[in-house]
mmCIF file of C-alpha atoms and ligand atoms in Angstrom:
data_model
loop_
_atom_site.group_PDB
_atom_site.id
_atom_site.type_symbol
_atom_site.label_atom_id
_atom_site.label_comp_id
_atom_site.label_asym_id
_atom_site.label_seq_id
_atom_site.Cartn_x
_atom_site.Cartn_y
_atom_site.Cartn_z
ATOM 1 C CA MET W 1 -139.111 -30.448 -19.921
ATOM 2 C CA GLY W 2 -141.933 -28.535 -18.101
ATOM 3 C CA VAL W 3 -141.387 -25.445 -15.987
ATOM 4 C CA PHE W 4 -141.499 -27.615 -12.842
ATOM 5 C CA GLU W 5 -138.738 -29.978 -13.980
ATOM 6 C CA GLU W 6 -136.677 -27.065 -15.135
ATOM 7 C CA ILE W 7 -136.833 -25.309 -11.763
ATOM 8 C CA ASP W 8 -136.248 -28.582 -9.901
ATOM 9 C CA ALA W 9 -133.105 -29.224 -11.975
ATOM 10 C CA LYS W 10 -131.894 -25.675 -11.333
ATOM 11 C CA LEU W 11 -132.374 -26.169 -7.588
ATOM 12 C CA SER W 12 -130.354 -29.382 -7.561
ATOM 13 C CA ALA W 13 -127.566 -27.759 -9.563
ATOM 14 C CA LEU W 14 -127.589 -24.772 -7.230
ATOM 15 C CA GLU W 15 -127.277 -26.969 -4.151
ATOM 16 C CA GLU W 16 -124.349 -28.868 -5.646
ATOM 17 C CA ALA W 17 -122.569 -25.690 -6.750
ATOM 18 C CA ALA W 18 -123.107 -23.956 -3.399
ATOM 19 C CA LYS W 19 -121.656 -26.912 -1.464
ATOM 20 C CA ARG W 20 -118.663 -27.183 -3.765
ATOM 21 C CA GLU W 21 -117.865 -23.462 -3.746
ATOM 22 C CA TRP W 22 -118.204 -23.329 0.013
ATOM 23 C CA SER W 23 -115.774 -26.186 0.527
ATOM 24 C CA GLU W 24 -113.252 -24.702 -1.889
ATOM 25 C CA ALA W 25 -113.457 -21.043 -0.767
ATOM 26 C CA PRO W 26 -110.763 -19.689 1.558
ATOM 27 C CA ALA W 27 -112.137 -18.387 4.870
ATOM 28 C CA ALA W 28 -112.053 -14.776 3.725
ATOM 29 C CA GLU W 29 -114.176 -15.596 0.662
ATOM 30 C CA ARG W 30 -116.882 -17.604 2.402
ATOM 31 C CA GLU W 31 -119.040 -14.615 3.244
ATOM 32 C CA ASN W 32 -119.242 -13.892 -0.478
ATOM 33 C CA VAL W 33 -120.311 -17.458 -1.221
ATOM 34 C CA ARG W 34 -123.024 -17.175 1.386
ATOM 35 C CA LEU W 35 -124.309 -13.920 -0.056
ATOM 36 C CA ARG W 36 -124.184 -15.265 -3.577
ATOM 37 C CA TYR W 37 -126.551 -18.154 -2.699
ATOM 38 C CA LEU W 38 -128.534 -17.081 0.337
ATOM 39 C CA GLY W 39 -128.381 -13.288 0.192
ATOM 40 C CA ARG W 40 -131.447 -11.233 -0.618
ATOM 41 C CA LYS W 41 -130.241 -10.862 -4.180
ATOM 42 C CA GLY W 42 -128.742 -14.356 -4.235
ATOM 43 C CA SER W 43 -129.485 -17.249 -6.631
ATOM 44 C CA LEU W 44 -131.932 -19.076 -4.379
ATOM 45 C CA ASN W 45 -134.190 -16.070 -4.059
ATOM 46 C CA ALA W 46 -134.004 -15.544 -7.810
ATOM 47 C CA ILE W 47 -135.397 -19.048 -8.324
ATOM 48 C CA LEU W 48 -138.090 -18.586 -5.676
ATOM 49 C CA ARG W 49 -139.193 -15.455 -7.470
ATOM 50 C CA GLY W 50 -140.001 -17.662 -10.507
ATOM 51 C CA LEU W 51 -142.464 -19.740 -8.415
ATOM 52 C CA LYS W 52 -145.359 -17.474 -9.282
ATOM 53 C CA ASP W 53 -145.380 -18.931 -12.825
ATOM 54 C CA LEU W 54 -146.066 -22.475 -11.528
ATOM 55 C CA GLN W 55 -149.265 -24.382 -11.003
ATOM 56 C CA PRO W 56 -150.358 -24.128 -7.323
ATOM 57 C CA GLU W 57 -149.489 -27.783 -6.492
ATOM 58 C CA ASP W 58 -146.097 -27.548 -8.239
ATOM 59 C CA ARG W 59 -145.459 -24.312 -6.438
ATOM 60 C CA ARG W 60 -145.872 -26.080 -3.079
ATOM 61 C CA THR W 61 -143.542 -28.948 -4.015
ATOM 62 C CA VAL W 62 -140.867 -26.667 -5.410
ATOM 63 C CA GLY W 63 -141.319 -24.277 -2.502
ATOM 64 C CA GLU W 64 -140.705 -27.089 -0.020
ATOM 65 C CA ARG W 65 -137.667 -28.276 -1.943
ATOM 66 C CA ALA W 66 -136.272 -24.705 -2.086
ATOM 67 C CA ASN W 67 -136.785 -24.235 1.634
ATOM 68 C CA GLN W 68 -135.053 -27.553 2.318
ATOM 69 C CA ILE W 69 -132.041 -26.398 0.328
ATOM 70 C CA LYS W 70 -132.091 -23.074 2.122
ATOM 71 C CA ASP W 71 -132.033 -24.878 5.492
ATOM 72 C CA THR W 72 -129.236 -27.206 4.395
ATOM 73 C CA LEU W 73 -127.100 -24.356 3.118
ATOM 74 C CA THR W 74 -127.824 -22.147 6.134
ATOM 75 C CA ALA W 75 -126.707 -24.963 8.419
ATOM 76 C CA LEU W 76 -123.621 -25.566 6.294
ATOM 77 C CA PHE W 77 -122.630 -21.916 6.091
ATOM 78 C CA GLY W 78 -123.076 -21.442 9.796
ATOM 79 C CA ASP W 79 -125.348 -19.172 11.669
ATOM 80 C CA SER W 80 -123.781 -15.958 10.498
ATOM 81 C CA GLU W 81 -126.472 -13.462 9.715
ATOM 82 C CA PRO W 82 -125.064 -9.914 9.763
ATOM 83 C CA VAL W 83 -125.295 -8.368 13.226
ATOM 84 C CA GLY W 84 -126.189 -4.685 13.051
ATOM 85 C CA ASP W 85 -124.221 -3.292 10.158
ATOM 86 C CA THR W 86 -121.108 -5.323 10.879
ATOM 87 C CA GLN W 87 -120.543 -8.228 8.543
ATOM 88 C CA LEU W 88 -119.109 -11.048 10.603
ATOM 89 C CA SER W 89 -117.437 -13.695 8.587
ATOM 90 C CA PRO W 90 -118.496 -17.259 9.423
ATOM 91 C CA GLY W 91 -114.935 -18.544 9.258
ATOM 92 C CA TYR W 92 -113.811 -16.114 11.972
ATOM 93 C CA ASP W 93 -112.492 -17.488 15.263
ATOM 94 C CA TYR W 94 -113.878 -15.164 17.913
ATOM 95 C CA THR W 95 -111.788 -16.758 20.634
ATOM 96 C CA LEU W 96 -108.520 -15.498 19.116
ATOM 97 C CA PRO W 97 -106.764 -12.894 21.301
ATOM 98 C CA GLY W 98 -106.983 -9.299 20.033
ATOM 99 C CA ARG W 99 -104.155 -7.598 18.191
ATOM 100 C CA PRO W 100 -102.002 -5.711 20.700
ATOM 101 C CA ARG W 101 -101.722 -1.990 19.973
ATOM 102 C CA PRO W 102 -98.553 -0.142 20.994
ATOM 103 C CA ARG W 103 -99.266 1.941 24.082
ATOM 104 C CA GLY W 104 -97.803 5.374 24.689
ATOM 105 C CA LYS W 105 -96.504 6.468 28.058
ATOM 106 C CA ARG W 106 -95.150 9.531 29.773
ATOM 107 C CA HIS W 107 -91.552 10.536 29.061
ATOM 108 C CA ILE W 108 -89.083 9.501 31.765
ATOM 109 C CA LEU W 109 -88.460 13.185 32.612
ATOM 110 C CA THR W 110 -92.172 13.829 33.048
ATOM 111 C CA GLN W 111 -92.391 10.758 35.255
ATOM 112 C CA THR W 112 -89.442 12.021 37.300
ATOM 113 C CA MET W 113 -90.942 15.512 37.730
ATOM 114 C CA ASP W 114 -94.306 14.039 38.732
ATOM 115 C CA GLU W 115 -92.632 11.798 41.282
ATOM 116 C CA VAL W 116 -90.617 14.675 42.761
ATOM 117 C CA MET W 117 -93.701 16.920 42.877
ATOM 118 C CA ASP W 118 -95.677 14.174 44.609
ATOM 119 C CA ILE W 119 -93.043 13.808 47.307
ATOM 120 C CA PHE W 120 -92.817 17.545 48.058
ATOM 121 C CA TYR W 121 -96.565 18.023 47.711
ATOM 122 C CA GLY W 122 -96.894 15.441 50.479
ATOM 123 C CA MET W 123 -94.631 17.629 52.646
ATOM 124 C CA GLY W 124 -96.836 20.696 52.240
ATOM 125 C CA PHE W 125 -95.301 22.411 49.201
ATOM 126 C CA GLU W 126 -97.533 24.114 46.645
ATOM 127 C CA ILE W 127 -96.694 24.046 42.949
ATOM 128 C CA ALA W 128 -95.947 27.273 41.046
ATOM 129 C CA ASP W 129 -94.366 28.141 37.744
ATOM 130 C CA GLY W 130 -92.850 31.071 35.922
ATOM 131 C CA PRO W 131 -91.996 32.063 32.344
ATOM 132 C CA GLU W 132 -89.174 30.389 30.409
ATOM 133 C CA ILE W 133 -88.491 33.694 28.674
ATOM 134 C CA GLU W 134 -87.293 35.835 31.559
ATOM 135 C CA THR W 135 -85.969 39.309 32.080
ATOM 136 C CA GLU W 136 -82.448 40.082 33.116
ATOM 137 C CA TYR W 137 -83.951 41.466 36.328
ATOM 138 C CA TYR W 138 -85.650 38.272 37.545
ATOM 139 C CA ASN W 139 -82.995 35.891 36.285
ATOM 140 C CA PHE W 140 -80.013 37.836 37.669
ATOM 141 C CA SER W 141 -80.369 41.264 39.320
ATOM 142 C CA ALA W 142 -83.112 40.461 41.812
ATOM 143 C CA LEU W 143 -81.177 37.307 42.743
ATOM 144 C CA ASN W 144 -78.172 39.399 43.737
ATOM 145 C CA PHE W 145 -75.929 38.545 40.760
ATOM 146 C CA PRO W 146 -73.445 41.436 40.495
ATOM 147 C CA PRO W 147 -73.416 43.237 37.108
ATOM 148 C CA ASP W 148 -70.141 41.609 36.056
ATOM 149 C CA HIS W 149 -70.999 38.047 37.143
ATOM 150 C CA PRO W 150 -69.743 35.496 34.570
ATOM 151 C CA ALA W 151 -73.160 33.786 34.379
ATOM 152 C CA ARG W 152 -74.470 36.933 32.708
ATOM 153 C CA ASP W 153 -72.049 36.386 29.873
ATOM 154 C CA MET W 154 -73.416 35.615 26.399
ATOM 155 C CA GLN W 155 -71.263 32.494 26.563
ATOM 156 C CA ASP W 156 -73.512 31.002 29.229
ATOM 157 C CA THR W 157 -76.891 32.577 28.578
ATOM 158 C CA PHE W 158 -79.173 32.647 25.550
ATOM 159 C CA PHE W 159 -80.023 36.336 25.312
ATOM 160 C CA LEU W 160 -82.994 37.273 23.106
ATOM 161 C CA ASN W 161 -82.245 41.002 23.248
ATOM 162 C CA ASP W 162 -80.924 43.482 25.824
ATOM 163 C CA GLU W 163 -83.705 42.780 28.262
ATOM 164 C CA TYR W 164 -84.990 39.256 27.610
ATOM 165 C CA LEU W 165 -83.232 35.906 27.879
ATOM 166 C CA MET W 166 -84.030 32.204 28.212
ATOM 167 C CA ARG W 167 -83.980 31.610 31.961
ATOM 168 C CA THR W 168 -80.794 29.867 33.036
ATOM 169 C CA HIS W 169 -82.408 28.386 36.170
ATOM 170 C CA THR W 170 -85.761 28.203 37.970
ATOM 171 C CA SER W 171 -84.614 30.490 40.810
ATOM 172 C CA PRO W 172 -86.349 33.581 39.298
ATOM 173 C CA VAL W 173 -89.659 31.955 40.279
ATOM 174 C CA GLN W 174 -88.667 32.705 43.890
ATOM 175 C CA VAL W 175 -88.730 36.445 43.195
ATOM 176 C CA ARG W 176 -91.965 36.284 41.205
ATOM 177 C CA VAL W 177 -93.720 34.420 44.025
ATOM 178 C CA PHE W 178 -92.306 36.674 46.775
ATOM 179 C CA GLU W 179 -93.583 39.726 44.901
ATOM 180 C CA ARG W 180 -97.180 38.542 45.039
ATOM 181 C CA GLN W 181 -97.277 36.570 48.296
ATOM 182 C CA ARG W 182 -96.322 37.299 51.902
ATOM 183 C CA PRO W 183 -94.782 34.597 54.136
ATOM 184 C CA PRO W 184 -95.361 31.841 54.921
ATOM 185 C CA VAL W 185 -94.586 30.634 51.389
ATOM 186 C CA ARG W 186 -93.727 27.025 50.698
ATOM 187 C CA ILE W 187 -93.371 26.473 46.962
ATOM 188 C CA LEU W 188 -92.060 23.946 44.474
ATOM 189 C CA ALA W 189 -91.423 25.313 40.975
ATOM 190 C CA PRO W 190 -90.572 22.753 38.294
ATOM 191 C CA GLY W 191 -89.644 23.705 34.746
ATOM 192 C CA ARG W 192 -87.212 24.008 31.872
ATOM 193 C CA SER W 193 -84.007 25.995 31.984
ATOM 194 C CA TYR W 194 -81.563 26.861 29.206
ATOM 195 C CA ARG W 195 -77.804 27.233 28.988
ATOM 196 C CA HIS W 196 -75.547 28.148 26.147
ATOM 197 C CA GLU W 197 -73.245 25.214 26.776
ATOM 198 C CA ALA W 198 -71.274 22.731 24.728
ATOM 199 C CA ILE W 199 -73.410 19.619 24.359
ATOM 200 C CA ASN W 200 -71.919 16.414 25.699
ATOM 201 C CA ALA W 201 -72.829 13.380 27.803
ATOM 202 C CA ARG W 202 -73.168 15.513 30.964
ATOM 203 C CA SER W 203 -74.664 18.792 29.757
ATOM 204 C CA TYR W 204 -77.275 19.893 27.272
ATOM 205 C CA CYS W 205 -78.642 23.260 26.117
ATOM 206 C CA VAL W 206 -81.973 22.625 27.852
ATOM 207 C CA PHE W 207 -82.608 20.808 31.110
ATOM 208 C CA HIS W 208 -85.240 20.528 33.811
ATOM 209 C CA GLN W 209 -84.988 21.887 37.308
ATOM 210 C CA VAL W 210 -87.119 21.872 40.378
ATOM 211 C CA GLU W 211 -86.825 24.915 42.599
ATOM 212 C CA GLY W 212 -88.036 24.623 46.165
ATOM 213 C CA PHE W 213 -88.260 27.339 48.788
ATOM 214 C CA PHE W 214 -89.775 27.989 52.161
ATOM 215 C CA VAL W 215 -89.952 31.370 53.915
ATOM 216 C CA ASP W 216 -91.479 31.929 57.347
ATOM 217 C CA VAL W 217 -90.406 33.066 60.804
ATOM 218 C CA ASP W 218 -87.601 30.916 62.248
ATOM 219 C CA VAL W 219 -86.803 28.743 59.240
ATOM 220 C CA SER W 220 -83.369 27.217 59.796
ATOM 221 C CA PHE W 221 -80.624 25.410 57.912
ATOM 222 C CA GLY W 222 -81.625 22.342 59.939
ATOM 223 C CA ASP W 223 -85.094 22.490 58.342
ATOM 224 C CA LEU W 224 -83.411 22.498 54.920
ATOM 225 C CA LYS W 225 -81.284 19.460 55.770
ATOM 226 C CA GLY W 226 -84.295 17.622 57.127
ATOM 227 C CA ILE W 227 -86.490 18.206 54.090
ATOM 228 C CA LEU W 228 -83.750 17.250 51.621
ATOM 229 C CA LEU W 229 -82.892 14.050 53.483
ATOM 230 C CA ALA W 230 -86.582 13.114 53.650
ATOM 231 C CA PHE W 231 -86.798 13.688 49.907
ATOM 232 C CA ALA W 232 -83.664 11.633 49.133
ATOM 233 C CA MET W 233 -84.865 8.689 51.214
ATOM 234 C CA GLU W 234 -88.206 8.744 49.462
ATOM 235 C CA TYR W 235 -86.818 9.116 45.934
ATOM 236 C CA PHE W 236 -83.625 7.055 46.063
ATOM 237 C CA GLY W 237 -84.520 4.609 48.840
ATOM 238 C CA SER W 238 -84.326 4.505 52.626
ATOM 239 C CA ASP W 239 -80.560 3.956 52.761
ATOM 240 C CA ALA W 240 -79.846 7.194 50.853
ATOM 241 C CA LYS W 241 -77.311 9.442 52.592
ATOM 242 C CA LEU W 242 -76.565 13.118 51.877
ATOM 243 C CA ARG W 243 -73.384 15.156 52.157
ATOM 244 C CA PHE W 244 -73.475 18.963 52.407
ATOM 245 C CA ARG W 245 -70.463 20.829 51.000
ATOM 246 C CA PRO W 246 -69.947 24.570 51.463
ATOM 247 C CA SER W 247 -70.438 26.463 48.212
ATOM 248 C CA PHE W 248 -71.445 29.838 46.821
ATOM 249 C CA PHE W 249 -74.540 31.201 45.084
ATOM 250 C CA PRO W 250 -75.276 34.951 44.924
ATOM 251 C CA PHE W 251 -78.845 34.429 46.200
ATOM 252 C CA THR W 252 -78.080 32.265 49.248
ATOM 253 C CA GLU W 253 -75.938 32.727 52.341
ATOM 254 C CA PRO W 254 -74.689 30.306 53.493
ATOM 255 C CA SER W 255 -74.756 28.164 50.349
ATOM 256 C CA THR W 256 -74.216 24.479 49.921
ATOM 257 C CA GLU W 257 -73.937 21.848 47.239
ATOM 258 C CA VAL W 258 -75.473 18.530 48.177
ATOM 259 C CA ASP W 259 -74.256 15.076 47.183
ATOM 260 C CA VAL W 260 -76.046 11.770 47.498
ATOM 261 C CA VAL W 261 -74.075 8.638 48.338
ATOM 262 C CA CYS W 262 -73.312 6.719 45.114
ATOM 263 C CA LEU W 263 -76.168 4.303 44.528
ATOM 264 C CA LEU W 264 -73.941 1.865 42.719
ATOM 265 C CA CYS W 265 -71.083 1.367 45.181
ATOM 266 C CA GLY W 266 -72.759 2.638 48.374
ATOM 267 C CA GLY W 267 -69.910 5.132 48.908
ATOM 268 C CA LYS W 268 -66.915 2.836 48.485
ATOM 269 C CA GLY W 269 -65.939 4.439 45.145
ATOM 270 C CA CYS W 270 -66.539 3.193 41.595
ATOM 271 C CA PRO W 271 -66.269 4.462 37.997
ATOM 272 C CA ILE W 272 -69.775 6.006 38.081
ATOM 273 C CA CYS W 273 -68.923 8.302 41.016
ATOM 274 C CA LYS W 274 -65.348 8.695 39.721
ATOM 275 C CA HIS W 275 -64.166 6.926 42.895
ATOM 276 C CA GLU W 276 -65.559 9.706 45.062
ATOM 277 C CA GLY W 277 -68.377 7.686 46.596
ATOM 278 C CA TRP W 278 -70.666 10.727 46.196
ATOM 279 C CA LEU W 279 -72.648 12.384 43.377
ATOM 280 C CA GLU W 280 -73.841 15.979 43.336
ATOM 281 C CA ILE W 281 -77.608 16.442 42.961
ATOM 282 C CA LEU W 282 -78.489 20.000 43.970
ATOM 283 C CA GLY W 283 -77.550 23.476 45.144
ATOM 284 C CA ALA W 284 -79.176 25.055 48.173
ATOM 285 C CA GLY W 285 -78.829 27.555 50.966
ATOM 286 C CA MET W 286 -80.465 30.138 53.196
ATOM 287 C CA ILE W 287 -82.034 32.903 51.111
ATOM 288 C CA ASP W 288 -79.764 35.968 51.037
ATOM 289 C CA PRO W 289 -81.125 39.145 52.725
ATOM 290 C CA ALA W 290 -80.403 40.975 49.442
ATOM 291 C CA VAL W 291 -83.132 38.880 47.749
ATOM 292 C CA PHE W 292 -85.564 39.705 50.555
ATOM 293 C CA ALA W 293 -84.704 43.390 50.143
ATOM 294 C CA ALA W 294 -85.675 43.255 46.455
ATOM 295 C CA VAL W 295 -89.173 42.031 47.359
ATOM 296 C CA ASP W 296 -89.727 43.972 50.566
ATOM 297 C CA TYR W 297 -89.546 41.076 53.018
ATOM 298 C CA ASP W 298 -88.007 42.129 56.337
ATOM 299 C CA PRO W 299 -84.919 39.901 56.856
ATOM 300 C CA LYS W 300 -85.087 40.587 60.622
ATOM 301 C CA VAL W 301 -88.525 38.955 60.740
ATOM 302 C CA PHE W 302 -88.340 36.261 58.063
ATOM 303 C CA SER W 303 -85.833 33.628 57.073
ATOM 304 C CA GLY W 304 -86.017 30.944 54.441
ATOM 305 C CA TYR W 305 -84.217 28.261 52.532
ATOM 306 C CA ALA W 306 -84.103 27.481 48.818
ATOM 307 C CA PHE W 307 -82.824 24.613 46.718
ATOM 308 C CA GLY W 308 -82.540 23.851 43.012
ATOM 309 C CA MET W 309 -82.280 20.306 41.727
ATOM 310 C CA GLY W 310 -81.597 18.962 38.225
ATOM 311 C CA MET W 311 -84.188 16.432 37.064
ATOM 312 C CA GLU W 312 -81.964 14.841 34.411
ATOM 313 C CA ARG W 313 -79.287 14.438 37.054
ATOM 314 C CA ILE W 314 -81.419 12.565 39.585
ATOM 315 C CA ALA W 315 -83.111 10.460 36.880
ATOM 316 C CA MET W 316 -79.672 9.480 35.536
ATOM 317 C CA LEU W 317 -78.543 8.434 39.005
ATOM 318 C CA LYS W 318 -81.651 6.486 39.826
ATOM 319 C CA HIS W 319 -81.924 4.653 36.503
ATOM 320 C CA GLY W 320 -78.231 4.310 35.604
ATOM 321 C CA ILE W 321 -78.483 6.523 32.475
ATOM 322 C CA ASP W 322 -75.003 7.566 31.376
ATOM 323 C CA ASP W 323 -75.718 10.189 28.695
ATOM 324 C CA ILE W 324 -77.998 13.229 29.140
ATOM 325 C CA ARG W 325 -78.594 13.471 25.379
ATOM 326 C CA LEU W 326 -80.708 10.303 25.512
ATOM 327 C CA PHE W 327 -83.536 12.324 27.121
ATOM 328 C CA TYR W 328 -83.822 14.499 24.037
ATOM 329 C CA GLU W 329 -83.238 12.156 21.117
ATOM 330 C CA ASN W 330 -86.632 10.409 21.235
ATOM 331 C CA ASP W 331 -85.150 6.990 20.561
ATOM 332 C CA LEU W 332 -88.026 4.636 21.360
ATOM 333 C CA ARG W 333 -85.628 1.884 22.393
ATOM 334 C CA PHE W 334 -84.538 4.174 25.229
ATOM 335 C CA LEU W 335 -87.944 5.648 26.102
ATOM 336 C CA ARG W 336 -89.725 2.288 26.270
ATOM 337 C CA GLN W 337 -87.508 1.147 29.119
ATOM 338 C CA PHE W 338 -89.209 3.443 31.628
HETATM 339 N N1 LIG F 1 -80.130 28.059 40.536
HETATM 340 C C1 LIG F 1 -78.952 27.264 40.823
HETATM 341 C C2 LIG F 1 -78.385 26.694 39.526
HETATM 342 O O1 LIG F 1 -79.093 26.597 38.572
HETATM 343 C C3 LIG F 1 -79.292 26.125 41.735
HETATM 344 C C4 LIG F 1 -79.640 26.609 43.082
HETATM 345 C C5 LIG F 1 -78.670 26.775 44.024
HETATM 346 C C6 LIG F 1 -80.938 26.930 43.406
HETATM 347 C C7 LIG F 1 -78.951 27.207 45.312
HETATM 348 C C8 LIG F 1 -81.266 27.372 44.676
HETATM 349 C C9 LIG F 1 -80.241 27.508 45.616
HETATM 350 O O2 LIG F 1 -82.505 27.673 45.033
HETATM 351 O O3 LIG F 1 -80.572 27.939 46.857
HETATM 352 O O4 LIG F 1 -77.259 26.343 39.491
#
């Protein structure tokens, strides 16, 4: 057999083998089959490289035959030349939908704080914050807590040493803002607070509060009621109703605790509101002259209101969450619902 016949036989065998392997290869393997026969270092090119040893007329015949096979195989394997440096497999169905990737989202408490801030921001409040590690002075003394007040007890407060503690509420931000700003001040201060409390479904050692306060000339209790009702209708819905109960805080006079009508029963009484029809959401009042004295505001000229609202509390009411610990356990089955 001459060189020509030998190469011709090789070409025929190659074509047969290529077709068979292609039809038998699983989709993921087909790219390898293609490279093995048509790639730059593939079998077909190896044969074509031997053409230089042939007589010129044989070379043309074999060349034509080789090119024919190349065309046949290219058509069979599909038009799947590598694009850029990505190897696209010819068996790939580009119309398949992509693989969904799990998407993260903001924690329900962050969402709640953002929503509350948005509402008050829209009513002219500016956002401020203060340190979570506070001094005894800002957390208690400047807010008119007497030296023997039970809240100062180690039982309720995480003390770090004689002077520093984890703030038990966001009210100290009032004093910090008053010290550096003259009225009018209209501030919303969101943040974490800490209490040395037994952990159960209703209380946790850390929680989130939003403190709001407004000081100017002629600020009245009526202004406080108006702003809180506007907030409740925006956050809970337009049929939200509020109830103001007399209460006591050292830094406000008069003081009030505010309830929202039970969202579940509309005030008729149900297990969620313990048959009261109402649920407490915040403490508030008119800022005590003793607080103004600590920051050199003249109580004869200025008056102001303040309120402090628990974020876990309002989120639990709005979304029907019955255990505060859920916010802190990072159970994705819980978090994904919001
Ligand atoms: N700081 C209080 C607490 O944590 C809540 C509070 C009550 C804040 C009355 C206020 C207020 O600003 O006026 O229990």
